[in-house]
CSV table of C-alpha atoms in Angstrom, one decimal:
chain,number,residue,atom,x,y,z
O,1,UNK,CA,64.6,101.6,109.6
O,2,UNK,CA,68.0,101.5,108.0
O,3,UNK,CA,69.7,102.0,104.6
O,4,UNK,CA,66.8,101.3,102.2
O,5,UNK,CA,68.8,101.8,99.0
O,6,UNK,CA,72.3,102.6,97.7
O,7,UNK,CA,73.5,104.0,94.4
O,8,UNK,CA,76.8,104.2,92.6
O,9,UNK,CA,77.0,107.4,90.6
O,10,UNK,CA,79.7,109.5,88.8
O,11,UNK,CA,80.3,113.3,89.3
O,12,UNK,CA,81.5,114.9,86.0
O,13,UNK,CA,80.7,118.7,86.3
O,14,UNK,CA,80.1,118.7,82.5
O,15,UNK,CA,76.9,116.7,83.1
O,16,UNK,CA,75.4,119.9,84.6
O,17,UNK,CA,73.8,121.8,81.6
O,18,UNK,CA,75.1,125.2,82.8
O,19,UNK,CA,78.6,123.8,82.9
O,20,UNK,CA,78.5,121.5,79.9
O,21,UNK,CA,76.8,124.1,77.6
O,22,UNK,CA,75.9,121.3,75.2
O,23,UNK,CA,78.9,119.0,75.7
O,24,UNK,CA,76.8,117.0,78.2
O,25,UNK,CA,74.8,115.6,75.3
O,26,UNK,CA,77.6,113.2,74.6
O,27,UNK,CA,76.9,111.3,77.8
O,28,UNK,CA,73.1,111.2,77.3
O,29,UNK,CA,72.9,107.6,78.6
O,30,UNK,CA,74.5,108.7,81.9
O,31,UNK,CA,72.1,111.6,82.2
O,32,UNK,CA,69.0,109.4,81.7
O,33,UNK,CA,70.4,106.8,84.2
O,34,UNK,CA,71.0,109.6,86.7
O,35,UNK,CA,67.4,110.9,86.3
O,36,UNK,CA,66.2,107.3,87.0
O,37,UNK,CA,68.2,107.3,90.2
O,38,UNK,CA,66.7,110.6,91.2
O,39,UNK,CA,63.2,109.3,90.5
O,40,UNK,CA,63.8,106.3,92.6
O,41,UNK,CA,65.1,108.3,95.5
O,42,UNK,CA,62.0,110.6,95.3
O,43,UNK,CA,59.8,107.5,95.4
O,44,UNK,CA,61.6,106.1,98.4
O,45,UNK,CA,61.3,109.4,100.3
O,46,UNK,CA,64.4,109.0,102.6
O,47,UNK,CA,64.8,111.2,105.7
O,48,UNK,CA,68.5,111.4,105.1
O,49,UNK,CA,70.9,111.0,102.2
O,50,UNK,CA,74.5,110.0,102.9
O,51,UNK,CA,77.0,110.9,100.2
O,52,UNK,CA,80.6,109.7,100.2
O,53,UNK,CA,82.8,111.9,98.0
O,54,UNK,CA,86.4,111.6,96.9
O,55,UNK,CA,86.5,115.4,96.7
O,56,UNK,CA,85.3,116.1,100.2
O,57,UNK,CA,87.9,116.7,103.0
O,58,UNK,CA,90.4,113.9,103.0
O,59,UNK,CA,93.2,112.8,105.3
O,60,UNK,CA,95.6,110.0,105.1
O,61,UNK,CA,94.6,108.6,108.6
O,62,UNK,CA,91.1,110.0,109.2
O,63,UNK,CA,87.6,109.8,107.7
O,64,UNK,CA,86.2,113.3,107.8
O,65,UNK,CA,82.4,113.9,108.4
O,66,UNK,CA,81.1,117.4,107.5
O,67,UNK,CA,79.6,119.1,110.5
O,68,UNK,CA,77.3,122.0,111.2
O,69,UNK,CA,73.7,122.9,110.6
O,70,UNK,CA,73.9,123.3,106.8
O,71,UNK,CA,76.3,123.8,103.9
O,72,UNK,CA,76.3,125.8,100.7
O,73,UNK,CA,78.1,125.4,97.4
O,74,UNK,CA,78.1,126.3,93.7
O,75,UNK,CA,79.7,125.4,90.4
O,76,UNK,CA,81.5,128.8,90.2
O,77,UNK,CA,84.8,126.9,89.9
O,78,UNK,CA,83.4,125.4,86.7
O,79,UNK,CA,82.1,128.6,85.2
O,80,UNK,CA,78.5,128.4,86.5
O,81,UNK,CA,78.2,130.4,89.8
O,82,UNK,CA,74.4,130.6,89.2
O,83,UNK,CA,74.1,126.9,90.0
O,84,UNK,CA,73.9,127.0,93.8
O,85,UNK,CA,73.1,124.7,96.7
O,86,UNK,CA,71.9,125.2,100.2
O,87,UNK,CA,71.4,121.9,102.1
O,88,UNK,CA,70.7,121.0,105.7
O,89,UNK,CA,72.9,118.5,107.5
O,90,UNK,CA,71.5,115.7,109.7
O,91,UNK,CA,73.3,116.8,112.8
O,92,UNK,CA,71.9,114.0,115.0
O,93,UNK,CA,73.2,111.3,112.7
O,94,UNK,CA,76.6,113.1,112.2
O,95,UNK,CA,77.1,113.4,115.9
O,96,UNK,CA,76.1,109.8,116.6
O,97,UNK,CA,78.4,108.5,113.9
O,98,UNK,CA,81.3,110.6,115.3
O,99,UNK,CA,80.5,109.3,118.9
O,100,UNK,CA,80.5,105.7,117.7
O,101,UNK,CA,83.8,106.2,115.9
O,102,UNK,CA,85.4,107.7,119.1
O,103,UNK,CA,84.0,105.0,121.4
O,104,UNK,CA,85.3,102.2,119.1
O,105,UNK,CA,88.7,104.0,118.5
O,106,UNK,CA,87.9,104.2,114.8
O,107,UNK,CA,89.6,107.2,113.0
O,108,UNK,CA,86.6,109.1,111.9
O,109,UNK,CA,84.9,112.3,113.0
O,110,UNK,CA,84.2,116.0,112.4
O,111,UNK,CA,87.6,117.4,113.2
O,112,UNK,CA,89.8,119.4,110.8
O,113,UNK,CA,87.4,120.6,108.1
O,114,UNK,CA,89.4,122.9,105.9
O,115,UNK,CA,86.7,123.8,103.5
O,116,UNK,CA,83.0,123.9,104.4
O,117,UNK,CA,81.7,124.5,100.9
O,118,UNK,CA,80.2,121.5,99.1
O,119,UNK,CA,82.5,119.8,96.7
O,120,UNK,CA,81.5,118.8,93.1
O,121,UNK,CA,81.5,115.1,94.0
O,122,UNK,CA,78.6,115.9,96.3
O,123,UNK,CA,76.9,118.6,94.3
O,124,UNK,CA,76.6,116.6,91.0
O,125,UNK,CA,74.4,113.9,92.6
O,126,UNK,CA,72.5,116.6,94.6
O,127,UNK,CA,71.8,118.5,91.3
O,128,UNK,CA,69.8,115.5,90.0
O,129,UNK,CA,68.2,114.6,93.3
O,130,UNK,CA,67.0,118.1,94.2
O,131,UNK,CA,65.1,118.4,90.9
O,132,UNK,CA,62.9,115.5,92.0
O,133,UNK,CA,63.1,115.5,95.8
O,134,UNK,CA,64.0,118.0,98.5
O,135,UNK,CA,62.6,116.7,101.8
O,136,UNK,CA,65.8,115.2,103.2
O,137,UNK,CA,68.9,116.1,105.3
O,138,UNK,CA,72.4,115.4,104.2
O,139,UNK,CA,75.4,113.6,105.7
O,140,UNK,CA,78.6,114.2,103.7
O,141,UNK,CA,81.8,112.2,104.3
O,142,UNK,CA,85.2,112.0,102.7
O,143,UNK,CA,87.5,109.1,102.0
O,144,UNK,CA,91.0,108.5,103.6
O,145,UNK,CA,94.4,107.1,102.8
O,146,UNK,CA,93.6,103.9,104.7
O,147,UNK,CA,93.3,100.5,102.9
O,148,UNK,CA,90.2,99.2,101.4
O,149,UNK,CA,89.3,97.0,104.4
O,150,UNK,CA,89.3,100.1,106.6
O,151,UNK,CA,86.9,101.8,104.2
O,152,UNK,CA,84.6,98.8,104.3
O,153,UNK,CA,84.7,98.9,108.1
O,154,UNK,CA,83.8,102.5,108.0
O,155,UNK,CA,80.7,101.6,106.0
O,156,UNK,CA,79.7,99.1,108.6
O,157,UNK,CA,80.1,101.8,111.3
O,158,UNK,CA,77.9,104.2,109.2
O,159,UNK,CA,75.2,101.5,109.0
O,160,UNK,CA,75.4,100.9,112.8
O,161,UNK,CA,74.7,104.6,113.4
O,162,UNK,CA,71.8,104.6,110.9
O,163,UNK,CA,70.2,101.6,112.5
O,164,UNK,CA,70.7,103.0,116.0
O,165,UNK,CA,68.7,106.1,115.1
O,166,UNK,CA,66.1,104.2,113.0
O,167,UNK,CA,66.6,106.6,110.1
O,168,UNK,CA,65.2,105.9,106.7
O,169,UNK,CA,68.4,106.5,104.6
O,170,UNK,CA,69.7,106.3,101.1
O,171,UNK,CA,73.4,106.0,100.5
O,172,UNK,CA,75.0,107.6,97.4
O,173,UNK,CA,78.6,106.5,96.6
O,174,UNK,CA,79.9,109.3,94.4
O,175,UNK,CA,82.9,108.4,92.2
O,176,UNK,CA,84.1,108.3,88.6
O,177,UNK,CA,85.8,105.2,87.2
O,178,UNK,CA,89.0,105.2,85.3
O,179,UNK,CA,90.2,108.5,83.9
O,180,UNK,CA,92.5,106.8,81.3
O,181,UNK,CA,90.2,105.2,78.9
O,182,UNK,CA,90.9,107.0,75.6
O,183,UNK,CA,93.9,108.6,74.0
O,184,UNK,CA,91.9,111.7,73.2
O,185,UNK,CA,90.7,112.0,76.8
O,186,UNK,CA,91.9,114.7,79.2
O,187,UNK,CA,94.2,112.2,81.0
O,188,UNK,CA,95.3,110.1,78.1
O,189,UNK,CA,95.2,106.3,77.9
O,190,UNK,CA,96.5,103.5,80.2
O,191,UNK,CA,95.9,99.8,79.5
O,192,UNK,CA,94.7,99.4,83.1
O,193,UNK,CA,91.9,101.9,82.4
O,194,UNK,CA,89.5,99.7,80.4
O,195,UNK,CA,90.4,96.7,82.5
O,196,UNK,CA,89.4,98.6,85.7
O,197,UNK,CA,86.1,99.8,84.2
O,198,UNK,CA,85.2,96.3,83.0
O,199,UNK,CA,86.0,94.7,86.3
O,200,UNK,CA,84.3,97.3,88.6
O,201,UNK,CA,81.1,97.3,86.5
O,202,UNK,CA,81.0,93.5,86.6
O,203,UNK,CA,81.6,93.3,90.3
O,204,UNK,CA,79.0,96.1,91.1
O,205,UNK,CA,76.4,95.0,88.7
O,206,UNK,CA,76.3,91.6,90.4
O,207,UNK,CA,76.9,92.9,94.0
O,208,UNK,CA,80.0,90.7,94.4
O,209,UNK,CA,81.3,93.2,97.0
O,210,UNK,CA,83.9,90.8,98.4
O,211,UNK,CA,85.8,91.2,95.1
O,212,UNK,CA,86.2,95.0,95.7
O,213,UNK,CA,89.1,94.0,98.0
O,214,UNK,CA,90.9,92.3,95.1
O,215,UNK,CA,91.7,95.6,93.3
O,216,UNK,CA,95.4,96.1,93.9
O,217,UNK,CA,96.4,99.7,95.0
O,218,UNK,CA,99.0,100.0,92.2
O,219,UNK,CA,96.5,98.8,89.6
O,220,UNK,CA,93.9,101.3,90.7
O,221,UNK,CA,96.5,104.1,90.7
O,222,UNK,CA,97.6,103.2,87.1
O,223,UNK,CA,93.9,103.2,86.0
O,224,UNK,CA,93.5,106.6,87.7
O,225,UNK,CA,90.2,105.6,89.2
O,226,UNK,CA,88.4,108.0,91.4
O,227,UNK,CA,85.6,106.3,93.3
O,228,UNK,CA,86.7,102.9,94.3
O,229,UNK,CA,87.0,103.6,98.0
O,230,UNK,CA,83.7,105.4,97.9
O,231,UNK,CA,82.1,102.2,96.5
O,232,UNK,CA,83.8,100.1,99.2
O,233,UNK,CA,82.3,102.3,102.0
O,234,UNK,CA,78.9,101.8,100.4
O,235,UNK,CA,79.5,98.0,100.3
O,236,UNK,CA,80.4,98.1,104.0
O,237,UNK,CA,77.2,99.9,104.8
O,238,UNK,CA,75.3,96.9,103.2
O,239,UNK,CA,77.4,94.3,105.0
O,240,UNK,CA,75.5,91.1,105.9
O,241,UNK,CA,72.5,92.0,103.6
O,242,UNK,CA,71.2,90.4,100.5
O,243,UNK,CA,71.3,92.9,97.7
O,244,UNK,CA,69.5,93.3,94.4
O,245,UNK,CA,71.9,95.0,92.1
O,246,UNK,CA,71.0,96.7,88.8
O,247,UNK,CA,73.4,98.3,86.3
O,248,UNK,CA,71.8,101.4,84.7
O,249,UNK,CA,74.6,102.6,82.5
O,250,UNK,CA,78.3,102.7,81.8
O,251,UNK,CA,80.0,105.2,79.4
O,252,UNK,CA,83.5,106.0,78.4
O,253,UNK,CA,83.1,108.4,75.5
O,254,UNK,CA,84.9,111.3,77.2
O,255,UNK,CA,87.9,109.1,78.2
O,256,UNK,CA,86.6,109.0,81.8
O,257,UNK,CA,84.4,106.1,83.0
O,258,UNK,CA,80.9,106.9,84.3
O,259,UNK,CA,79.0,104.0,85.9
O,260,UNK,CA,75.6,104.0,87.6
O,261,UNK,CA,74.1,101.1,89.6
O,262,UNK,CA,71.5,100.6,92.2
O,263,UNK,CA,71.6,98.3,95.2
O,264,UNK,CA,68.4,97.4,97.1
O,265,UNK,CA,68.7,95.5,100.4
O,266,UNK,CA,66.5,92.4,100.6
O,267,UNK,CA,67.0,91.3,104.2
O,268,UNK,CA,69.8,89.6,106.0
O,269,UNK,CA,72.3,87.2,104.4
O,270,UNK,CA,74.9,85.7,106.7
O,271,UNK,CA,77.1,84.7,103.7
O,272,UNK,CA,77.7,88.4,102.8
O,273,UNK,CA,79.9,89.4,105.8
O,274,UNK,CA,82.8,90.2,103.4
O,275,UNK,CA,85.2,91.9,105.8
O,276,UNK,CA,85.2,89.0,108.2
O,277,UNK,CA,85.6,86.5,105.4
O,278,UNK,CA,88.5,88.5,103.9
O,279,UNK,CA,90.3,88.9,107.3
O,280,UNK,CA,90.1,85.1,107.9
O,281,UNK,CA,91.6,84.4,104.5
O,282,UNK,CA,94.4,86.9,105.0
O,283,UNK,CA,95.2,85.5,108.5
O,284,UNK,CA,95.3,81.9,107.2
O,285,UNK,CA,97.5,82.8,104.2
O,286,UNK,CA,100.0,84.8,106.4
O,287,UNK,CA,100.2,82.0,108.9
O,288,UNK,CA,101.0,79.5,106.2
O,289,UNK,CA,103.6,81.9,104.7
O,290,UNK,CA,105.2,82.5,108.1
O,291,UNK,CA,105.5,78.8,108.7
O,292,UNK,CA,107.6,78.5,105.4
O,293,UNK,CA,109.7,81.7,106.1
O,294,UNK,CA,113.5,81.5,106.0
O,295,UNK,CA,115.6,82.5,109.0
O,296,UNK,CA,115.8,86.1,107.9
O,297,UNK,CA,112.1,86.7,107.9
O,298,UNK,CA,111.5,84.4,110.8
O,299,UNK,CA,113.9,86.5,112.9
O,300,UNK,CA,112.2,89.7,111.9
O,301,UNK,CA,108.7,88.4,112.7
O,302,UNK,CA,109.8,87.1,116.1
O,303,UNK,CA,111.6,90.4,116.9
O,304,UNK,CA,108.6,92.5,115.9
O,305,UNK,CA,106.1,90.4,117.8
O,306,UNK,CA,108.2,90.3,120.9
O,307,UNK,CA,108.6,94.0,121.0
O,308,UNK,CA,104.9,94.8,120.4
O,309,UNK,CA,103.9,92.3,123.1
O,310,UNK,CA,106.6,93.1,125.7
O,311,UNK,CA,107.8,96.6,124.9
O,312,UNK,CA,111.4,95.4,124.9
O,313,UNK,CA,114.0,94.1,122.4
O,314,UNK,CA,114.4,90.3,122.5
O,315,UNK,CA,117.7,88.6,123.0
O,316,UNK,CA,119.4,86.8,120.1
O,317,UNK,CA,117.6,83.4,119.7
O,318,UNK,CA,119.7,80.3,119.9
O,319,UNK,CA,118.3,78.9,116.7
O,320,UNK,CA,119.8,81.7,114.5
O,321,UNK,CA,122.1,80.1,111.9
O,322,UNK,CA,125.7,81.0,111.3
O,323,UNK,CA,124.9,82.8,108.0
O,324,UNK,CA,123.3,85.6,110.0
O,325,UNK,CA,125.9,85.6,112.8
O,326,UNK,CA,129.1,85.6,110.7
O,327,UNK,CA,128.1,88.4,108.3
O,328,UNK,CA,127.8,92.2,108.7
O,329,UNK,CA,125.5,94.1,106.3
O,330,UNK,CA,122.9,96.8,106.1
O,331,UNK,CA,119.3,95.6,106.0
O,332,UNK,CA,115.8,96.9,105.6
O,333,UNK,CA,112.7,95.4,107.3
O,334,UNK,CA,109.5,96.2,105.5
O,335,UNK,CA,106.0,95.7,107.0
O,336,UNK,CA,102.8,95.6,105.0
O,337,UNK,CA,99.2,95.3,106.2
O,338,UNK,CA,96.5,94.5,103.7
O,339,UNK,CA,98.9,95.3,100.9
O,340,UNK,CA,99.7,98.8,102.2
O,341,UNK,CA,103.0,99.8,103.7
O,342,UNK,CA,102.8,99.8,107.5
O,343,UNK,CA,106.4,100.5,108.4
O,344,UNK,CA,109.9,100.3,106.9
O,345,UNK,CA,113.2,101.0,108.6
O,346,UNK,CA,116.7,100.0,107.5
O,347,UNK,CA,120.3,100.7,107.5
O,348,UNK,CA,122.5,101.4,104.4
O,349,UNK,CA,125.5,99.8,106.0
O,350,UNK,CA,126.1,97.6,109.0
O,351,UNK,CA,125.7,99.2,112.5
O,352,UNK,CA,125.7,96.1,114.6
O,353,UNK,CA,128.0,93.2,115.4
O,354,UNK,CA,126.3,90.9,112.9
O,355,UNK,CA,123.3,90.7,110.4
O,356,UNK,CA,121.1,89.0,112.9
O,357,UNK,CA,121.3,91.9,115.4
O,358,UNK,CA,120.8,94.3,112.5
O,359,UNK,CA,117.5,92.6,111.5
O,360,UNK,CA,116.3,92.5,115.1
O,361,UNK,CA,116.9,96.2,115.6
O,362,UNK,CA,115.4,97.3,112.3
O,363,UNK,CA,112.3,95.0,112.9
O,364,UNK,CA,111.8,96.7,116.2
O,365,UNK,CA,112.2,100.2,114.7
O,366,UNK,CA,109.8,99.3,111.8
O,367,UNK,CA,106.9,98.5,114.2
O,368,UNK,CA,107.6,101.3,116.6
O,369,UNK,CA,109.6,104.2,115.2
O,370,UNK,CA,108.7,104.8,111.5
O,371,UNK,CA,107.6,108.5,111.7
O,372,UNK,CA,105.0,108.0,109.0
O,373,UNK,CA,102.9,105.6,111.0
O,374,UNK,CA,101.6,105.0,114.5
O,375,UNK,CA,103.3,102.1,116.4
O,376,UNK,CA,101.9,98.7,115.5
O,377,UNK,CA,99.4,97.3,118.0
O,378,UNK,CA,99.1,93.7,119.2
O,379,UNK,CA,95.8,93.1,117.4
O,380,UNK,CA,97.5,93.9,114.1
O,381,UNK,CA,100.2,91.3,114.3
O,382,UNK,CA,98.3,88.5,112.7
O,383,UNK,CA,97.7,90.7,109.6
O,384,UNK,CA,101.4,91.8,109.1
O,385,UNK,CA,103.4,90.7,106.1
O,386,UNK,CA,107.1,91.2,106.9
O,387,UNK,CA,110.0,91.2,104.4
O,388,UNK,CA,113.8,91.6,104.9
O,389,UNK,CA,116.1,93.1,102.3
O,390,UNK,CA,119.8,92.6,102.7
O,391,UNK,CA,121.9,95.2,101.0
O,392,UNK,CA,125.2,94.8,99.2
O,393,UNK,CA,127.9,97.5,99.7
O,394,UNK,CA,126.9,100.7,97.8
O,395,UNK,CA,129.1,101.6,94.8
O,396,UNK,CA,129.5,105.1,93.2
O,397,UNK,CA,128.2,105.5,89.7
O,398,UNK,CA,128.6,108.2,87.1
O,399,UNK,CA,125.0,108.5,85.8
O,400,UNK,CA,121.5,107.2,85.9
O,401,UNK,CA,122.3,105.1,82.9
O,402,UNK,CA,124.0,102.7,85.2
O,403,UNK,CA,120.8,102.1,87.2
O,404,UNK,CA,118.1,99.5,86.7
O,405,UNK,CA,114.9,99.9,88.9
O,406,UNK,CA,114.4,96.2,89.1
O,407,UNK,CA,118.0,95.2,89.9
O,408,UNK,CA,119.5,98.1,91.8
O,409,UNK,CA,118.5,100.3,94.7
O,410,UNK,CA,119.7,103.9,94.6
O,411,UNK,CA,121.3,106.4,97.0
O,412,UNK,CA,121.3,110.1,96.2
O,413,UNK,CA,123.5,112.5,98.1
O,414,UNK,CA,123.8,116.2,98.1
O,415,UNK,CA,126.1,117.5,100.8
O,416,UNK,CA,124.8,116.2,104.1
O,417,UNK,CA,121.4,115.2,102.6
O,418,UNK,CA,120.9,111.7,101.5
O,419,UNK,CA,118.0,109.6,100.2
O,420,UNK,CA,117.6,105.9,99.5
O,421,UNK,CA,115.1,103.8,97.6
O,422,UNK,CA,115.0,100.1,97.3
O,423,UNK,CA,114.8,98.3,93.9
O,424,UNK,CA,111.8,96.5,92.4
O,425,UNK,CA,109.0,98.5,94.2
O,426,UNK,CA,105.4,98.6,93.0
O,427,UNK,CA,104.6,101.7,91.1
O,428,UNK,CA,108.3,102.6,90.5
O,429,UNK,CA,108.8,101.8,86.8
O,430,UNK,CA,111.5,104.1,85.6
O,431,UNK,CA,114.9,105.2,86.8
O,432,UNK,CA,113.7,108.8,86.7
O,433,UNK,CA,110.9,108.0,89.2
O,434,UNK,CA,113.3,106.1,91.4
O,435,UNK,CA,115.8,109.0,91.6
O,436,UNK,CA,113.0,111.6,92.1
O,437,UNK,CA,111.5,109.6,95.0
O,438,UNK,CA,114.9,109.1,96.6
O,439,UNK,CA,115.5,112.9,96.3
O,440,UNK,CA,112.2,113.6,98.0
O,441,UNK,CA,113.0,111.2,100.8
O,442,UNK,CA,116.3,112.9,101.4
O,443,UNK,CA,114.9,116.4,101.3
O,444,UNK,CA,116.8,117.2,98.2
O,445,UNK,CA,115.2,119.5,95.6
O,446,UNK,CA,114.4,118.1,92.2
O,447,UNK,CA,116.8,120.5,90.5
O,448,UNK,CA,119.8,119.8,92.8
O,449,UNK,CA,122.7,117.8,91.4
O,450,UNK,CA,123.4,114.7,93.4
O,451,UNK,CA,126.1,112.0,93.7
O,452,UNK,CA,124.6,108.6,92.8
O,453,UNK,CA,125.3,105.3,94.4
O,454,UNK,CA,123.8,101.9,93.6
O,455,UNK,CA,123.4,98.7,95.5
O,456,UNK,CA,121.9,95.3,95.0
O,457,UNK,CA,119.5,93.6,97.3
O,458,UNK,CA,118.7,90.0,98.3
O,459,UNK,CA,115.0,90.0,99.2
O,460,UNK,CA,113.7,87.6,101.8
O,461,UNK,CA,109.9,87.4,101.9
């Protein structure tokens, strides 16, 4: 056996009658759809239910799987301590999944559980399911800070473990949609909110899982979505399978999006290996882009690849043009993988004999010495997008009024502490944001007064 069904469900605590105390009636369509999901699960009689929850234990670089014999929880946090849960974990499946992750060097396992109690992202679907069906064990897993492709790969690993054991499993992807759908909602309104809900429901209602990768991280953040990565893990667990998808409901009356869909596997389908297809597209696009790169980017790419493959800094190539040899300047080398930052190191002012050597050194540091990331490995090289920013000399300014987030980068300085932020970055839309981030990077408290400097950048990408 394997995963026999999957469901996309929300987790608003208010949907629980003891929590909502009548307010749950405004999302009656969602309640009825949830009850339909519970009925279907009861009819399927799974041995194990896997729930991925955005509110379970989460790390930036690790997928946590809850371990132990069982877990308890309640809605005490939401004023209903009488609503309690006591569920048994599928230890055998958990251990096999953790073993498979370790043997394949995939960052998932049972380490580092900070809170053993069940989270509401898990308990809300359990509340509906347990009213109809109880003869199952649970596997609970969190999300991570990794990119969407890594979450899809995690889903594939989950399915591999399920099939290895021959379990009869139902997968439940817990997650709300946008939290910014209405002005009167608890999180206000953002124009990206309704767009996100419309897109995600269209994609999921038609099981076009490959399009889940096309949701930009910045767009998702502005929409304040909750469950996208949970849905992606679910999609990965159904990789290579024909899927019959059905939309049961979508509501936005509270200002938060609640969507429910079912996904029933219908045999193998070799056209639905979406991760492999996406990786091939990314590799081909980057190869074409690198072929057209200017001397700045080409030098950074060659420097990064040489160091990763050889563990040494390459010599200055003969092809480097005079425009890089006869100029001294600070420069930043930024590396992205699948749209997410993978490394960024730079110098505010020149530290080398010329700009070419500056780029070489910073490219090497970006793939090997950025303290936020592990060193880049050779198998990652074909998926790296590398940019070079050449900085003008910084000039002192009197106030934030002289800044422009699109045109100028900023340096903030307080005594010996200094922070820098480049201009025109995704998600940085105001000068206030720009200065605040630069302060954090420099270890400067938000309330501290700082000296301000601005600089311009010529971006090579």
